[in-house]
Amino acid sequence: MATRSETRHQSLDDLDHLAAKCPRCSLCKFPPLVAVRSHARSSICPSYDEYKYHSHSGSGRVIIANALHDGRIDVTEGTRDVIFQCTMCGGCDMSCKFSTDIEISEIMFALRAESHERCGPLPAHAQVLDNLRGHGHPFDATGGSKDDWLAEITGVRTGLSKRVLLVGSSYALLPDRRRTLLNLVRLLQVAGVEFTVLGADEPDTGTMALHIGDRDLFDTLARDFVGIFNTAGVEEIVCADPEDFATLRAHFGKVGDLHATVRHAVEVLDEAVAAGSLTLRHRVSHRATYHDPCSLGRRSEEYQAWDGETKKIMGQLIVTDPPRPVNRGTHGVYEPPRRLLQAVPGLELVEMPRRREYAYCCGGSGGVPQAYPEFASHTAHERLDEAGDVGAEIVVSACPGCERNLDGATDGRGVEVLGIYDVLAEAAFGNRG
Amino acid sequence: MNTDLLERIPGVGEHRFDAEGVAVVAPAGVDELATFVRWARAERIPLWPRSSTSLRRSVRPDGPGLVVDMSGLKEIIRVDRRNRVTLVQAGVTFEELAPALEREGLRAVMPLCPRRGKSVLATHIEREATIMPAFQWDLSDPLLCLELVYGSGDQFRTGSAAGPGNLDQQWASGEMQKGPMGPGHADWMRIVQGAQGTIGIATWASVKAEVLPRIETVHVGASDTLTPLVECAYRLLRKNAVDICFIVDANAFVDLVGTTEGSRAEAARRTQPWNLVMSVSGLDYLPERRHAVYSRMLRDEARAAGVRLVDPPLGSGETLLALLRRSSEEPYWKERRRGASRQVFFQTTLEAAGAFCASFAVHAAGAGIDTDRIGTYIQPQLGGRVAHVELIVACEPGTDEVAETGRFADAVAVPLTAEGAFFSRPYGAWAEPAFEAAASSVDILERAKTIFDPARILAPGRLGLKGNPDGYAF
Amino acid sequence: MGSVLGVSGESTLTEEEAAALRDEVVAELALVVGDRWVTAEPAILDGYAWQYLAEAATGERWMARPLAVVLPGCTEDVAEIVRHCNHKGIQFKAVSTGFGAWGAAAQPDSMVQIDLRRMDRILEIDAKNMYAVVEPYVTGNQLQTEAFSVGLNTHIAGVGGQTSVLASATSMMGQGWDGVSMSFSCRNLLGAEWVTPEGEIVRIGSFESAGRWFAGDGPGPSIRGVFRGFAGALGGLGVFTKAAVKLYPWEGPEALEVGGASPYYETEIPEHHLSALCIVDDWKGMAELGYRLGDAGIALAVSRNAPSVMGAVLTADNNEFADIYEVPFVHELYYTLVVIIQADDAEEFAYKVDVLKTILRELDGGMIANLPAHEYTYWLGRFIRTLSRRVKAKGLLKSAPGTLGLFRTFGKRYGYRKLTSSMSALLYEAVVRSGLNMRGVFRFGGTFWTAMGSLASWDNAIKGARVGAQIKKRYIDEGKFFDDGADNAWGGLYENGAYSHLEELACYDPTDDDSGANVIGYIFETNLASAEHFLSLPLNACGPQASTFFSPLCGGYQNWQLAIKNTYDPNNASEGSSYVIPDYKPGRGLRKLAGNVMSDRAEIDLTQDDL
């Protein structure tokens, strides 16, 4: 088994040269300034909106990294709270890198790992990790098995193949997401996409372990995953859940060499509609807005390993040799879901002020719903308010975490939260299943 | 009066007594002035600074003491076309400055036909309204830097004039005393401005000037009511289309243009109830094009607002423009109606001006003042964000009317303040209601007074500021 | 290197005493704001101790850690906190968006940091009378966005659209890209709500009397003058909780269309707007261009940006910058001004653009601008000819292949047809939205500081820029600053050229051990030169150290500042280490550094433009 030193995870020490450059300018709190469209919806950071201390912004956490590095603070319970009161949505990282090359998200992953090493997990996260270790997914064992959903649909092949639909633990195990999963499968089937699923054998990508900072567990799960898929010669993994998509694309490269191409299901469906193999013929007469899941958008850019040196030329100009690739959130999956929704007859798609790489997080990731449910809920309310600003009747997303967290905050506001697969199913089949 | 004391005045040569029997000293420069003020501080002598030769209320002493007459400092120290600035001593008047600037291709930023003898420095240090709101970026404009002596007797230069370097050194380095702020963390000019002589006495000032247009035409927009003119003014100021811009009612307009009985009668026949006076200019580059663009905008906006464009009530546009670029002919235009007047002025917004005029008329009627005696002048300031509303109440010298009008003008500030009028320049009795309504400022100003005029010798009692607790030598 | 500025120090309390005081303060302030909004958690406090320019203020990575941080929700909370600090004999200092060492504590365990983050409302936009009333945490960009929707615009400080409007207007400086049409922050203030150092609430200007914020001065003298001048008190004279600021006409759409994706967003330049990079031959031409543009009064923005800043704005990272900066057609773009024009309609637009063309013809200059195709080409040709004169004169044409590489790089990104129009769009974004500023200064070495920059006549500002560049050149030659060609003067005109500013930016790596000393040396030397060449007070004339130096040369203003501080803050409760410190004495470090600078100063020669 490989050791930690063979991974490409970066420690706070590795990242200090970047963290030390934080000028505390606050760009990390807003979308890129040229894209600020209103006062009310001009924040990019749910954590800073909720807790309001500078420490709860991207810069604030970089400063905590610096303080830990310099030995000014220890990981107390208070410190740990600040570190984990964050959805890890990557908004700060994207906004900062519009102008600089400070890797805030990487620093925050390192910070979580440091916190985990020094102080262990938050009580709410300890159970998640136990679940992952115990039965291969983050949920309570009483929630059933990852193949339960297969009983509700026919014609689905199981086992490893060239193309595997990675259902993900959330879709497989959360009863309130099951309909959406089944709609996805029906859509793939009717589009003639060949795929298999792994059912109860589907390995977890370790996303939660990664976010909680348990790098050892993540590494173990990731390597297991890579081993299974590489050994079987899987050529393409189609992710239903963008959290898996983001982890596979943005983080697996630090641990191993996954041979399969990783795509998200909306990309496959988008191709099918373009090719005419999936027809959307039924009207869905709603004014809808699309909520970009962070994990399908800015957080899903492919990991780019870099082995180079940082040096100074022209006196004090800091350059990298060879040039260090920088992910700025630009190459997330933004167009396919929009094209799909625009292809739905009768559906009027309107954009929220915060969209694409500078979309506002729903609050449902980073371990926040487990540890700070009120924060998760407030964030969902903020996002739904924004949808209300543009008069949306339905809020469509492509992520079970987003859908679930937003759905829990709709109370009385007359807006419906739907998975994109539900909307497409209605357009394709005349019903949402 | 203690004449022994007067004999001991140091540094300023001789004193004299003015027509009202008040002892007057006239320092010849800043050093003399500083020596004198330090002496007055030590002796606790109240000082009443003035720079104009006219005798408006604000330049008359409110109590015993010595008048410090700066009006003899007459030098226009510099006119700089390139940097659009002039440096003038305290006694320079608009009738002296305006032609001097025009010779260099500049125009003076002026109040509406100021009284002859009115000091440029005194005008701007009192934050008087000027007639070209488009060029006013801050209510302190066009005043930039001051050389002054505080009530403490200390000399000081404000803004970029403070240094480093004296004037010659700064000029040689290309600096023309154009920075109004500082030096440092306070705006010393702003603390003196509007203080009615209670903080310091200025000897010279640098003052913004504007480019003299190659073409400038004056236009009069008329209406039976004020509202369309206000709307038109808002729109044109927002487009930066007009240079001169103010509103006068028929009475004020007649007073402004008519100097003789006959000309006033003719003007009265031709003047509309409400008038928006505007000028459109062509500057150095493509003057005809500029003039045409903004003239067209003026016509469009006037039409859109329902404003009729009419001829001036007297003479041509050229004569009106010439009148607006100079001090008032004698008699002073605000005194032409009955020989004297009291002005009540305050700030509000343009859109609220009409309601205050109406309210003023009601108060005036209650005091037995007929509307025939009231002229209204509304001056947009700060690009149209602020309106200086001035009600000019005519009265006949030598009659009870003068005192009655005075009592009314003093008293009406109370209800107007209650209605939301902002007496930003609270002369005389206005200080009481003005500071009651701005109570939180009082302590700040009292403390400022203590810093700059520790013996409280400068214009004691003005602005409601406390006097020296030990009393004065007079 | 220790405390160069002599204003920071060690805690006067033992650890136990400090802990007890912290607990006490937190418990007491919790009664004012609630438990949630006050803390002494070290991880949170350090978020206020890490500040831009700490290396210069303390010689280290950190400023001092405050005793506690408190987030008031309203003015009354602020007043209560301030009174409490007075009562307890501890200091306080407020930050809004809080960008800079001056917002932090100078001494550990001595100060309560008031973070005004919760006060973030735009209280009013009076579209008719063109002003807005904001709380401290409203940023320039936020206010601008809302102002656009009612046909108005706001001045944004050059530090960037993410920073507080109120802080700039009341407490800092406020130079910006758009000063020619939208003035300087302090001149735009129409009133403020001020919690004095003793905790009194003062409402300045028309609001208290009239219930509306249209005027900021009076009754009587303007209290604005007490709390700010060229600079504000940088947090050292109480707390500002509301500010009314002027807004200005915006002849553009309710919202700007933004295309593309990070890092190449591209704002669509609206109809009747021109974004022009204008070029002339030399500083003499720049002087003329500035004066003529000021007289003409046609511009929304007139901004001078050195080649390195423009190169940074146009590129995604330092590597890309380094590539294009080798091209002479980029690094010789010294004598340029970005001119933005807006107009109400086609006729006014044509007039304004024709004035610009006339001026440029007179000065034998050119421009790259979003003009119709045939005009665009003509003016681009003139631009290239003007630039070529300089490039040829310097014998730099041998680098032409680099130029092709530049066009390839940008052609690939934007498409060749859009190549230079994208430049117009990016400069428009940078200037109108103040949205790309951080690229231009922070990215090169990690941070920057600046010098010269008095608000003065344009001729004087240009002279200052040239003096500043010559001083900086030595620091560059010694490897202390990024080699941006030495002339990296940023600034422009204000109030149609009534006054101007050019500041000399210096970029460096703050993690270098001696970076703080280098910057302080640069400040000291440029301040000295400002005095010797009568360049008016530079922007580094702020704070106790510089005031001590400049005050004797400028009528002793430091004495008056001290009087203001002592009068309004008798308990010295408002932490004023960047403003006025009663009994300030320059530290030994500063004296030593001054000695070093004096023995090794740059020679100033103003006979040549080129360094």
PDB file of C-alpha atoms in Angstrom, chain C residues 304-388:
ATOM      1  CA  ARG C 304      -2.629  56.836 -16.285  1.00  0.00           C
ATOM      2  CA  ASN C 305      -1.458  53.253 -16.072  1.00  0.00           C
ATOM      3  CA  ALA C 306       2.104  52.218 -16.643  1.00  0.00           C
ATOM      4  CA  PRO C 307       2.900  49.381 -19.046  1.00  0.00           C
ATOM      5  CA  SER C 308       3.326  46.863 -16.254  1.00  0.00           C
ATOM      6  CA  VAL C 309      -0.111  47.570 -14.810  1.00  0.00           C
ATOM      7  CA  MET C 310      -1.737  47.295 -18.208  1.00  0.00           C
ATOM      8  CA  GLY C 311       0.199  44.129 -18.903  1.00  0.00           C
ATOM      9  CA  ALA C 312      -1.069  42.670 -15.640  1.00  0.00           C
ATOM     10  CA  VAL C 313      -4.651  43.652 -16.311  1.00  0.00           C
ATOM     11  CA  LEU C 314      -4.541  41.975 -19.700  1.00  0.00           C
ATOM     12  CA  THR C 315      -2.956  38.723 -18.562  1.00  0.00           C
ATOM     13  CA  ALA C 316      -4.007  35.826 -16.396  1.00  0.00           C
ATOM     14  CA  ASP C 317      -0.821  35.201 -14.476  1.00  0.00           C
ATOM     15  CA  ASN C 318       2.764  36.278 -14.007  1.00  0.00           C
ATOM     16  CA  ASN C 319       4.146  33.808 -16.524  1.00  0.00           C
ATOM     17  CA  GLU C 320       1.910  35.157 -19.226  1.00  0.00           C
ATOM     18  CA  PHE C 321       2.761  38.663 -18.133  1.00  0.00           C
ATOM     19  CA  ALA C 322       6.481  37.950 -18.324  1.00  0.00           C
ATOM     20  CA  ASP C 323       6.049  36.726 -21.892  1.00  0.00           C
ATOM     21  CA  ILE C 324       4.190  39.711 -23.174  1.00  0.00           C
ATOM     22  CA  TYR C 325       6.182  42.230 -21.178  1.00  0.00           C
ATOM     23  CA  GLU C 326       9.277  41.309 -23.161  1.00  0.00           C
ATOM     24  CA  VAL C 327       7.605  42.769 -26.213  1.00  0.00           C
ATOM     25  CA  PRO C 328       8.687  46.367 -26.754  1.00  0.00           C
ATOM     26  CA  PHE C 329       5.257  47.335 -27.930  1.00  0.00           C
ATOM     27  CA  VAL C 330       4.038  46.506 -24.443  1.00  0.00           C
ATOM     28  CA  HIS C 331       6.788  47.615 -22.146  1.00  0.00           C
ATOM     29  CA  GLU C 332       7.222  50.915 -23.895  1.00  0.00           C
ATOM     30  CA  LEU C 333       3.613  51.970 -23.473  1.00  0.00           C
ATOM     31  CA  TYR C 334       4.606  54.637 -20.996  1.00  0.00           C
ATOM     32  CA  TYR C 335       2.964  57.742 -22.294  1.00  0.00           C
ATOM     33  CA  THR C 336      -0.611  56.685 -22.347  1.00  0.00           C
ATOM     34  CA  LEU C 337      -3.851  57.654 -20.687  1.00  0.00           C
ATOM     35  CA  VAL C 338      -6.954  55.529 -20.603  1.00  0.00           C
ATOM     36  CA  VAL C 339      -9.811  57.824 -21.541  1.00  0.00           C
ATOM     37  CA  ILE C 340     -13.379  56.681 -21.039  1.00  0.00           C
ATOM     38  CA  ILE C 341     -16.160  58.754 -22.537  1.00  0.00           C
ATOM     39  CA  GLN C 342     -19.875  58.381 -21.955  1.00  0.00           C
ATOM     40  CA  ALA C 343     -22.597  60.327 -23.686  1.00  0.00           C
ATOM     41  CA  ASP C 344     -26.304  60.745 -23.507  1.00  0.00           C
ATOM     42  CA  ASP C 345     -26.887  60.246 -27.211  1.00  0.00           C
ATOM     43  CA  ALA C 346     -25.149  59.810 -30.546  1.00  0.00           C
ATOM     44  CA  GLU C 347     -24.689  63.503 -31.172  1.00  0.00           C
ATOM     45  CA  GLU C 348     -23.073  64.219 -27.833  1.00  0.00           C
ATOM     46  CA  PHE C 349     -20.946  61.110 -28.204  1.00  0.00           C
ATOM     47  CA  ALA C 350     -19.715  62.159 -31.636  1.00  0.00           C
ATOM     48  CA  TYR C 351     -18.878  65.605 -30.301  1.00  0.00           C
ATOM     49  CA  LYS C 352     -16.924  64.244 -27.366  1.00  0.00           C
ATOM     50  CA  VAL C 353     -15.048  61.706 -29.447  1.00  0.00           C
ATOM     51  CA  ASP C 354     -14.208  64.366 -31.999  1.00  0.00           C
ATOM     52  CA  VAL C 355     -12.780  66.555 -29.264  1.00  0.00           C
ATOM     53  CA  LEU C 356     -10.571  63.679 -28.165  1.00  0.00           C
ATOM     54  CA  LYS C 357      -9.458  63.138 -31.749  1.00  0.00           C
ATOM     55  CA  THR C 358      -8.702  66.829 -32.165  1.00  0.00           C
ATOM     56  CA  ILE C 359      -6.554  66.850 -29.052  1.00  0.00           C
ATOM     57  CA  LEU C 360      -4.721  63.718 -30.107  1.00  0.00           C
ATOM     58  CA  ARG C 361      -4.081  65.142 -33.556  1.00  0.00           C
ATOM     59  CA  GLU C 362      -2.641  68.277 -32.018  1.00  0.00           C
ATOM     60  CA  LEU C 363      -0.303  66.154 -29.954  1.00  0.00           C
ATOM     61  CA  ASP C 364       0.590  63.783 -32.801  1.00  0.00           C
ATOM     62  CA  GLY C 365      -0.874  60.898 -30.837  1.00  0.00           C
ATOM     63  CA  GLY C 366      -3.112  57.933 -31.476  1.00  0.00           C
ATOM     64  CA  MET C 367      -5.473  55.610 -29.698  1.00  0.00           C
ATOM     65  CA  ILE C 368      -6.754  52.073 -29.497  1.00  0.00           C
ATOM     66  CA  ALA C 369     -10.468  52.404 -28.996  1.00  0.00           C
ATOM     67  CA  ASN C 370     -13.798  50.800 -29.701  1.00  0.00           C
ATOM     68  CA  LEU C 371     -14.368  52.914 -32.780  1.00  0.00           C
ATOM     69  CA  PRO C 372     -16.057  51.865 -36.025  1.00  0.00           C
ATOM     70  CA  ALA C 373     -13.757  49.729 -38.183  1.00  0.00           C
ATOM     71  CA  HIS C 374     -12.338  52.367 -40.524  1.00  0.00           C
ATOM     72  CA  GLU C 375     -11.698  54.869 -37.745  1.00  0.00           C
ATOM     73  CA  TYR C 376     -10.382  52.188 -35.502  1.00  0.00           C
ATOM     74  CA  THR C 377      -7.748  51.230 -38.041  1.00  0.00           C
ATOM     75  CA  TYR C 378      -6.753  54.817 -38.665  1.00  0.00           C
ATOM     76  CA  TRP C 379      -6.315  55.561 -34.994  1.00  0.00           C
ATOM     77  CA  LEU C 380      -4.567  52.266 -34.358  1.00  0.00           C
ATOM     78  CA  GLY C 381      -2.160  53.204 -37.119  1.00  0.00           C
ATOM     79  CA  ARG C 382      -1.485  56.501 -35.426  1.00  0.00           C
ATOM     80  CA  PHE C 383      -1.062  54.701 -32.127  1.00  0.00           C
ATOM     81  CA  ILE C 384       1.512  52.357 -33.602  1.00  0.00           C
ATOM     82  CA  ARG C 385       3.341  55.199 -35.330  1.00  0.00           C
ATOM     83  CA  THR C 386       3.582  57.134 -32.091  1.00  0.00           C
ATOM     84  CA  LEU C 387       4.798  54.091 -30.226  1.00  0.00           C
ATOM     85  CA  SER C 388       7.178  53.184 -33.006  1.00  0.00           C
TER      86      SER C 388
END
